[in-house]
Coordinates of C-alpha atoms in Angstrom, one line a residue:
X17 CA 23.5 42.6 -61.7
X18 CA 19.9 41.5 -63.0
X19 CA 18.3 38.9 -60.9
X20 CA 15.0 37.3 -61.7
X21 CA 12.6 36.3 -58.3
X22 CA 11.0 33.1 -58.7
X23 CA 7.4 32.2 -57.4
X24 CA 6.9 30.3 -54.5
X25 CA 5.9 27.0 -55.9
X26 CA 2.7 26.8 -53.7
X27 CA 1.8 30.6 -54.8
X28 CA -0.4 31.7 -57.8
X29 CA -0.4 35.3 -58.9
X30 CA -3.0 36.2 -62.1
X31 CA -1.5 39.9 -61.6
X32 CA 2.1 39.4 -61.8
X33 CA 3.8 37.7 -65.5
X34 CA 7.4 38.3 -63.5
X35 CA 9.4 40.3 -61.1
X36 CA 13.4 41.6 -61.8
X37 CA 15.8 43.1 -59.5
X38 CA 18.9 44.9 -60.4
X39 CA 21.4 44.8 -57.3
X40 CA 24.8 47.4 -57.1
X41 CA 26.7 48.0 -54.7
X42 CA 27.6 51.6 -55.2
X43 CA 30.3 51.8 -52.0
X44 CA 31.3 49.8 -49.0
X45 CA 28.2 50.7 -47.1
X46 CA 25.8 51.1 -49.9
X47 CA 23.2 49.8 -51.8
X48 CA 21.3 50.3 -54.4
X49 CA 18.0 47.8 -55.4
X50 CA 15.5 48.3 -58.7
X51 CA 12.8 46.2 -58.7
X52 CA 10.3 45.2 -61.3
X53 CA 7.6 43.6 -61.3
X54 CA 5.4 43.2 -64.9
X55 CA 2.2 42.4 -65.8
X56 CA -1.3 44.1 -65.2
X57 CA -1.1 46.7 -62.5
X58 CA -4.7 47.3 -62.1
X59 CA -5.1 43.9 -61.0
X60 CA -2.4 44.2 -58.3
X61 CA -3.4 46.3 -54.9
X62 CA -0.8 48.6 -54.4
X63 CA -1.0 51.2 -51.6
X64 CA -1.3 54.6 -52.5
X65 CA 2.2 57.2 -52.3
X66 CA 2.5 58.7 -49.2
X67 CA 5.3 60.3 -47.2
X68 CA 8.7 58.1 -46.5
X69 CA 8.1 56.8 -43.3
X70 CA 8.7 53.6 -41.4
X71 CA 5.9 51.2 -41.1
X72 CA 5.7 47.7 -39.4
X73 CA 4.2 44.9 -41.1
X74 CA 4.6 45.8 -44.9
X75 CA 5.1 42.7 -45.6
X76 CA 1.4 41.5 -45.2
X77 CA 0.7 43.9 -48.5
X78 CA 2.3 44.3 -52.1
X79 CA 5.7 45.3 -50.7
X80 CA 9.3 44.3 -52.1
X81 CA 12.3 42.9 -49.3
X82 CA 16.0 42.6 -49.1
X83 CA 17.8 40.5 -46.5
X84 CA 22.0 41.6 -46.4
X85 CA 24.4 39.3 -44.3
X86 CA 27.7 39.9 -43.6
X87 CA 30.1 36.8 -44.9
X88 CA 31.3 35.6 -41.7
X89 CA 28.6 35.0 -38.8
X90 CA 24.6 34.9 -38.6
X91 CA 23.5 38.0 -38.3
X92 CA 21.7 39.7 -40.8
X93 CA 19.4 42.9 -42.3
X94 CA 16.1 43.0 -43.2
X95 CA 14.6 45.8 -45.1
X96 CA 11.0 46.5 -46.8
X97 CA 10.0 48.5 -48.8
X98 CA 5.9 49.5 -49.9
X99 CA 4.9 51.8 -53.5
X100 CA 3.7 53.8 -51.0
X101 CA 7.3 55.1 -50.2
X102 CA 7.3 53.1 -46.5
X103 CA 10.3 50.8 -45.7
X104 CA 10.5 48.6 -42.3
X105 CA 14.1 47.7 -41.4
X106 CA 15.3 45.1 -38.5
X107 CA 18.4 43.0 -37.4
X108 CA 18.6 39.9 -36.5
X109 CA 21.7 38.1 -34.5
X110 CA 20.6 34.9 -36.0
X111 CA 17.5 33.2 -38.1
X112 CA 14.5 34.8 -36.9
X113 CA 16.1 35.6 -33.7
X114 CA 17.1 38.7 -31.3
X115 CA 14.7 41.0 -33.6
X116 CA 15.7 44.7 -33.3
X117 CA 14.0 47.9 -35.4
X118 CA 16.5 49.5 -37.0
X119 CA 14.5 53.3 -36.5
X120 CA 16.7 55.5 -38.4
X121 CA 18.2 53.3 -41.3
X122 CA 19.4 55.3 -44.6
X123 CA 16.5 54.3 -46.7
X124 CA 15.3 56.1 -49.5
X125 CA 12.4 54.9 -52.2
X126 CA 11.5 56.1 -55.6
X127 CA 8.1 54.6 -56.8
X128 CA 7.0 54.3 -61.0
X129 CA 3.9 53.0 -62.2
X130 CA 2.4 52.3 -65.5
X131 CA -0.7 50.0 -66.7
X132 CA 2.3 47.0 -66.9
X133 CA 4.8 47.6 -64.6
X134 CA 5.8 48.7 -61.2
X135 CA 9.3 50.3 -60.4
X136 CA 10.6 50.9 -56.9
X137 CA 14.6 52.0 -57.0
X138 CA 15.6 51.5 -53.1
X139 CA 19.2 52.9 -52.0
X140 CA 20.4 52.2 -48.7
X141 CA 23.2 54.0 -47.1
X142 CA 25.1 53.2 -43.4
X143 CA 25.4 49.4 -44.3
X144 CA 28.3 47.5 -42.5
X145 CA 31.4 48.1 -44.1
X146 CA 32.2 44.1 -44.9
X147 CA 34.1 43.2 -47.9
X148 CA 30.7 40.8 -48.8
X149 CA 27.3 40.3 -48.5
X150 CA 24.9 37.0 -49.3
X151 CA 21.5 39.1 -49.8
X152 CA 18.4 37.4 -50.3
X153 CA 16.2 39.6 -52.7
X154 CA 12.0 39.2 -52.5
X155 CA 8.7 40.4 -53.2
X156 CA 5.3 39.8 -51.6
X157 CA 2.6 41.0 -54.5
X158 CA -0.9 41.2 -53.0
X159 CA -3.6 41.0 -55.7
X160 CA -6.7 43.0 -55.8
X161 CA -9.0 39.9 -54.7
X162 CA -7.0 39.9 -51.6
X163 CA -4.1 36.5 -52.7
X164 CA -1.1 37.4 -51.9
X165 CA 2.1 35.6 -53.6
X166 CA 5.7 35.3 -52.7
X167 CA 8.7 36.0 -55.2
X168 CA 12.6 35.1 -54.2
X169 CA 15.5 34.3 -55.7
X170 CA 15.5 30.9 -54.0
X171 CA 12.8 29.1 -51.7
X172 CA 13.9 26.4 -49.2
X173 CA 11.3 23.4 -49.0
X174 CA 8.0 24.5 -47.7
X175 CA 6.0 27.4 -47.2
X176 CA 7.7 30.9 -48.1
X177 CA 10.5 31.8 -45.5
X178 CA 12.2 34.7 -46.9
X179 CA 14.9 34.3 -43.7
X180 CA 15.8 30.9 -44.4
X181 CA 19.8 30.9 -45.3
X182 CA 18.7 29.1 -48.5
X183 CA 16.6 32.5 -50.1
X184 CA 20.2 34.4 -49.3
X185 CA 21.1 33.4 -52.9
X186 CA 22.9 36.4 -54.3
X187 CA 26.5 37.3 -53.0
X188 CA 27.9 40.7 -53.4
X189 CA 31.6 41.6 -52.9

C-alpha cells in the first residue's frame, strides 16, 4: 500500500520534491517499509553506509521512522532507520511515556542511491502478533546547509510530533 508523507507545514526542504512509502504486512509479526524520497540527492546530507548497528538519536539527521500500535491500548513502537544502515527502536506504554530501548529488535535495512532518489527497504520481524496496527509513517530529511524538514502522513497542529496519535494515520490489518 503506497502512502505519500506530507511536509510539515512550517518545514521547507529545497532537497526533497516528495517522499513515498510502500507499507506490507508480510505475516502476523512482520513488516516490511520502502521508502522514497525524490529530488536532488547531492543536496541532501545523508550519512555514509556503515555496518547495521543500533544508534540513538538518528532522528536529528536524514533518517526515515515508523511508529506501530496495537488496536486496542496506548502503547506503541518506534523504529528509525539511517542510509547508513542504523535503526533505533523503543516502546512506549503511552505518548512519549515509559521509554524503553528495544536492543535486539529484528531490523534489517537495504540502502539505494542515485543523483534523484534515495531507497531504504526496512523489514521488521518479532512484531506483536495483533490482528491490527495504526502506524504512523515519517521522514526527517536533513539538507546539506544543515535545515532539517519533517515528512508524515499526517501532522497534528503545531510543531512536528511524530508521536502524536493524529501522525498514526495508516491502519494495517
Amino acid at each position: 500500500m503506497r502512502q505519500i508523507l506530507k511536509l510539515h507545514p512550517d518545514s521547507h526542504c529545497d532537497a526533497v520534491r516528495g517522499v513515498a512509502v510502500e507499507a506490507a504486512r508480510i505475516d502476523k509479526t512482520s513488516l516490511r517499509l520502502r521508502y522514497r524520497a525524490s529530488g536532488v540527492m547531492k543536496d541532501l546530507r545523508i550519512p555514509p553506509p556503515g555496518r547495521p548497528a543500533r544508534t540513538d538519536a538518528l532522528w536529528q539527521h536524514t533518517c526515515f521512522e515508523a511508529f506501530l500500535r496495537p488496536h486496542a491500548g496506548d502503547a506503541y513502537l518506534e523504529f528509525n532507520f539511517a542510509p547508513s544502515t542504523e535503526w533505533a527502536a523503543y516502546s512506549f506504554a503511552s505518548y512519549r511515556s515509559e521509554m524503553r530501548v528495544i536492543a535486539d529488535a529484528g531490523v534489517s535495512i537495504d540502502v539505494e542511491m542515485t543523483d534523484e532518489a534515495l531507497e531504504l527497504v526496512a523489514l521488521l520481524e518479532g512484531l506483536p502478533a495483533d490482528a491490527g496496527w495504526r502506524v504512523g509513517l515519517s521522514a526527517v530529511m536533513e539538507e546539506t546547509n544543515g535545515r532539517r524538514s519533517y515528512w508524515a502522513l499526517a501532522h497534528p497542529p503545531g510543531r512536528p510530533d511524530f508521536h502524536h496519535g493524529d501522525c498514526f494515520a495508516l491502519e494495517l490489518g
